[in-house]
Amino acid sequence: MSCYEENPASKKRKAKTQEAANFVEGDEADEADEAEKPAKSVAPPTMRNEEGEVFFELSSKRRVTVRKWKKKIFVDIRETYEKGGKTLPGKKGISLSEDQYEALRDTIKSGAIDAEIAALG
């Protein structure tokens, strides 16, 4: 093989890269079709815990709670557990300040996280 001939492994990589590019272009066309359709967003039901704080269930063991603590508002994403018939917040989770929540929300809305998930998938 001369220095100007392409390595067979490089050819395979180029083919896969081109295939991936074609796949992404096809997805973008599908997304354009979906963008023309009206969005079918269903708001999750608003529930309140015993303290009167609003929460949204993510799954049977995880929820997002909007709460006020020391005159500040937090968005709490946390695992839950049951004890004595009550659902209680667990240790595993994170409390986001309003600024942190807004940064996360904006990142999600921008599509950057979805793009990274698609790239890894």
PDB file of C-alpha atoms in Angstrom:
ATOM      1  CA  MET A   1       0.000   0.000   0.000  1.00  0.00           C
ATOM      2  CA  SER A   2       1.431   3.350  -0.983  1.00  0.00           C
ATOM      3  CA  CYS A   3       1.200   6.396   1.236  1.00  0.00           C
ATOM      4  CA  TYR A   4      -1.607   7.716  -1.000  1.00  0.00           C
ATOM      5  CA  GLU A   5      -3.857   4.653  -0.772  1.00  0.00           C
ATOM      6  CA  GLU A   6      -6.619   4.734   1.778  1.00  0.00           C
ATOM      7  CA  ASN A   7      -6.453   2.318   4.672  1.00  0.00           C
ATOM      8  CA  PRO A   8      -9.398  -0.191   4.596  1.00  0.00           C
ATOM      9  CA  ALA A   9     -10.224   0.680   8.214  1.00  0.00           C
ATOM     10  CA  SER A  10     -10.451   4.364   7.234  1.00  0.00           C
ATOM     11  CA  LYS A  11     -12.854   3.456   4.436  1.00  0.00           C
ATOM     12  CA  LYS A  12     -15.114   1.666   6.934  1.00  0.00           C
ATOM     13  CA  ARG A  13     -15.017   4.646   9.308  1.00  0.00           C
ATOM     14  CA  LYS A  14     -15.874   7.036   6.467  1.00  0.00           C
ATOM     15  CA  ALA A  15     -18.774   4.818   5.398  1.00  0.00           C
ATOM     16  CA  LYS A  16     -20.124   4.685   8.961  1.00  0.00           C
ATOM     17  CA  THR A  17     -19.705   8.445   9.332  1.00  0.00           C
ATOM     18  CA  GLN A  18     -21.565   9.054   6.060  1.00  0.00           C
ATOM     19  CA  GLU A  19     -24.255   6.584   7.112  1.00  0.00           C
ATOM     20  CA  ALA A  20     -24.668   8.433  10.423  1.00  0.00           C
ATOM     21  CA  ALA A  21     -24.851  11.775   8.615  1.00  0.00           C
ATOM     22  CA  ASN A  22     -27.586  10.417   6.337  1.00  0.00           C
ATOM     23  CA  PHE A  23     -29.442   9.075   9.377  1.00  0.00           C
ATOM     24  CA  VAL A  24     -29.321  12.493  11.082  1.00  0.00           C
ATOM     25  CA  GLU A  25     -30.543  14.214   7.914  1.00  0.00           C
ATOM     26  CA  GLY A  26     -33.461  11.788   7.761  1.00  0.00           C
ATOM     27  CA  ASP A  27     -34.292  12.481  11.399  1.00  0.00           C
ATOM     28  CA  GLU A  28     -34.272  16.206  10.741  1.00  0.00           C
ATOM     29  CA  ALA A  29     -36.779  15.694   7.921  1.00  0.00           C
ATOM     30  CA  ASP A  30     -38.994  13.667  10.263  1.00  0.00           C
ATOM     31  CA  GLU A  31     -38.697  16.407  12.898  1.00  0.00           C
ATOM     32  CA  ALA A  32     -39.713  19.018  10.319  1.00  0.00           C
ATOM     33  CA  ASP A  33     -42.848  16.977   9.540  1.00  0.00           C
ATOM     34  CA  GLU A  34     -43.633  16.676  13.247  1.00  0.00           C
ATOM     35  CA  ALA A  35     -43.072  20.407  13.760  1.00  0.00           C
ATOM     36  CA  GLU A  36     -45.937  21.126  11.353  1.00  0.00           C
ATOM     37  CA  LYS A  37     -48.345  19.043  13.447  1.00  0.00           C
ATOM     38  CA  PRO A  38     -49.873  20.635  16.534  1.00  0.00           C
ATOM     39  CA  ALA A  39     -48.048  19.664  19.708  1.00  0.00           C
ATOM     40  CA  LYS A  40     -49.789  17.121  21.913  1.00  0.00           C
ATOM     41  CA  SER A  41     -48.485  18.184  25.295  1.00  0.00           C
ATOM     42  CA  VAL A  42     -50.360  16.878  28.258  1.00  0.00           C
ATOM     43  CA  ALA A  43     -49.727  18.710  31.484  1.00  0.00           C
ATOM     44  CA  PRO A  44     -48.978  16.317  34.320  1.00  0.00           C
ATOM     45  CA  PRO A  45     -51.501  16.422  37.133  1.00  0.00           C
ATOM     46  CA  THR A  46     -50.672  18.867  39.910  1.00  0.00           C
ATOM     47  CA  MET A  47     -50.614  17.208  43.311  1.00  0.00           C
ATOM     48  CA  ARG A  48     -49.859  18.491  46.796  1.00  0.00           C
ATOM     49  CA  ASN A  49     -48.037  16.770  49.627  1.00  0.00           C
ATOM     50  CA  GLU A  50     -49.038  17.005  53.301  1.00  0.00           C
ATOM     51  CA  GLU A  51     -47.097  20.272  53.665  1.00  0.00           C
ATOM     52  CA  GLY A  52     -49.108  21.797  50.791  1.00  0.00           C
ATOM     53  CA  GLU A  53     -46.134  21.821  48.385  1.00  0.00           C
ATOM     54  CA  VAL A  54     -46.855  21.134  44.716  1.00  0.00           C
ATOM     55  CA  PHE A  55     -45.184  18.039  43.267  1.00  0.00           C
ATOM     56  CA  PHE A  56     -45.092  16.108  39.984  1.00  0.00           C
ATOM     57  CA  GLU A  57     -44.427  12.383  39.820  1.00  0.00           C
ATOM     58  CA  LEU A  58     -41.624  11.328  37.484  1.00  0.00           C
ATOM     59  CA  SER A  59     -42.037   7.647  38.365  1.00  0.00           C
ATOM     60  CA  SER A  60     -43.352   5.610  41.279  1.00  0.00           C
ATOM     61  CA  LYS A  61     -40.173   6.361  43.278  1.00  0.00           C
ATOM     62  CA  ARG A  62     -39.173   9.825  41.983  1.00  0.00           C
ATOM     63  CA  ARG A  63     -40.818  13.218  42.056  1.00  0.00           C
ATOM     64  CA  VAL A  64     -40.200  16.912  41.472  1.00  0.00           C
ATOM     65  CA  THR A  65     -41.381  19.185  44.289  1.00  0.00           C
ATOM     66  CA  VAL A  66     -41.554  22.977  44.206  1.00  0.00           C
ATOM     67  CA  ARG A  67     -40.980  24.304  47.708  1.00  0.00           C
ATOM     68  CA  LYS A  68     -40.094  27.400  49.671  1.00  0.00           C
ATOM     69  CA  TRP A  69     -37.410  27.213  52.343  1.00  0.00           C
ATOM     70  CA  LYS A  70     -35.963  30.195  54.249  1.00  0.00           C
ATOM     71  CA  LYS A  71     -37.797  32.614  51.909  1.00  0.00           C
ATOM     72  CA  LYS A  72     -36.208  31.027  48.802  1.00  0.00           C
ATOM     73  CA  ILE A  73     -37.857  28.834  46.175  1.00  0.00           C
ATOM     74  CA  PHE A  74     -36.335  25.469  45.262  1.00  0.00           C
ATOM     75  CA  VAL A  75     -37.097  22.775  42.712  1.00  0.00           C
ATOM     76  CA  ASP A  76     -36.384  19.483  44.438  1.00  0.00           C
ATOM     77  CA  ILE A  77     -35.808  16.352  42.303  1.00  0.00           C
ATOM     78  CA  ARG A  78     -35.689  13.430  44.685  1.00  0.00           C
ATOM     79  CA  GLU A  79     -36.247   9.729  45.225  1.00  0.00           C
ATOM     80  CA  THR A  80     -39.023   8.873  47.661  1.00  0.00           C
ATOM     81  CA  TYR A  81     -39.805   6.008  50.007  1.00  0.00           C
ATOM     82  CA  GLU A  82     -42.841   4.890  51.977  1.00  0.00           C
ATOM     83  CA  LYS A  83     -42.981   4.680  55.765  1.00  0.00           C
ATOM     84  CA  GLY A  84     -46.110   4.225  57.820  1.00  0.00           C
ATOM     85  CA  GLY A  85     -48.324   4.683  54.759  1.00  0.00           C
ATOM     86  CA  LYS A  86     -46.729   8.052  53.923  1.00  0.00           C
ATOM     87  CA  THR A  87     -44.509   8.901  50.964  1.00  0.00           C
ATOM     88  CA  LEU A  88     -41.414  10.702  52.226  1.00  0.00           C
ATOM     89  CA  PRO A  89     -38.453  12.360  50.460  1.00  0.00           C
ATOM     90  CA  GLY A  90     -35.269  10.288  50.482  1.00  0.00           C
ATOM     91  CA  LYS A  91     -31.634  11.329  50.774  1.00  0.00           C
ATOM     92  CA  LYS A  92     -30.893  10.804  47.075  1.00  0.00           C
ATOM     93  CA  GLY A  93     -31.735  13.869  45.066  1.00  0.00           C
ATOM     94  CA  ILE A  94     -30.927  17.480  44.361  1.00  0.00           C
ATOM     95  CA  SER A  95     -32.464  20.834  45.277  1.00  0.00           C
ATOM     96  CA  LEU A  96     -32.063  23.446  42.576  1.00  0.00           C
ATOM     97  CA  SER A  97     -32.295  27.162  43.283  1.00  0.00           C
ATOM     98  CA  GLU A  98     -34.458  29.216  40.908  1.00  0.00           C
ATOM     99  CA  ASP A  99     -31.365  30.245  38.916  1.00  0.00           C
ATOM    100  CA  GLN A 100     -30.130  26.663  38.638  1.00  0.00           C
ATOM    101  CA  TYR A 101     -33.585  25.452  37.618  1.00  0.00           C
ATOM    102  CA  GLU A 102     -33.829  28.168  34.950  1.00  0.00           C
ATOM    103  CA  ALA A 103     -30.411  27.185  33.559  1.00  0.00           C
ATOM    104  CA  LEU A 104     -31.487  23.524  33.395  1.00  0.00           C
ATOM    105  CA  ARG A 105     -34.844  24.444  31.817  1.00  0.00           C
ATOM    106  CA  ASP A 106     -33.156  26.614  29.168  1.00  0.00           C
ATOM    107  CA  THR A 107     -30.658  23.866  28.364  1.00  0.00           C
ATOM    108  CA  ILE A 108     -33.485  21.363  27.921  1.00  0.00           C
ATOM    109  CA  LYS A 109     -35.510  23.772  25.774  1.00  0.00           C
ATOM    110  CA  SER A 110     -32.493  24.459  23.547  1.00  0.00           C
ATOM    111  CA  GLY A 111     -32.370  20.781  22.594  1.00  0.00           C
ATOM    112  CA  ALA A 112     -28.714  20.436  23.593  1.00  0.00           C
ATOM    113  CA  ILE A 113     -29.375  17.545  25.984  1.00  0.00           C
ATOM    114  CA  ASP A 114     -31.570  15.715  23.456  1.00  0.00           C
ATOM    115  CA  ALA A 115     -28.833  16.141  20.840  1.00  0.00           C
ATOM    116  CA  GLU A 116     -26.233  14.602  23.158  1.00  0.00           C
ATOM    117  CA  ILE A 117     -28.560  11.708  24.005  1.00  0.00           C
ATOM    118  CA  ALA A 118     -29.135  11.085  20.296  1.00  0.00           C
ATOM    119  CA  ALA A 119     -25.398  11.245  19.613  1.00  0.00           C
ATOM    120  CA  LEU A 120     -24.712   8.631  22.286  1.00  0.00           C
ATOM    121  CA  GLY A 121     -27.657   6.432  21.291  1.00  0.00           C
TER     122      GLY A 121
END
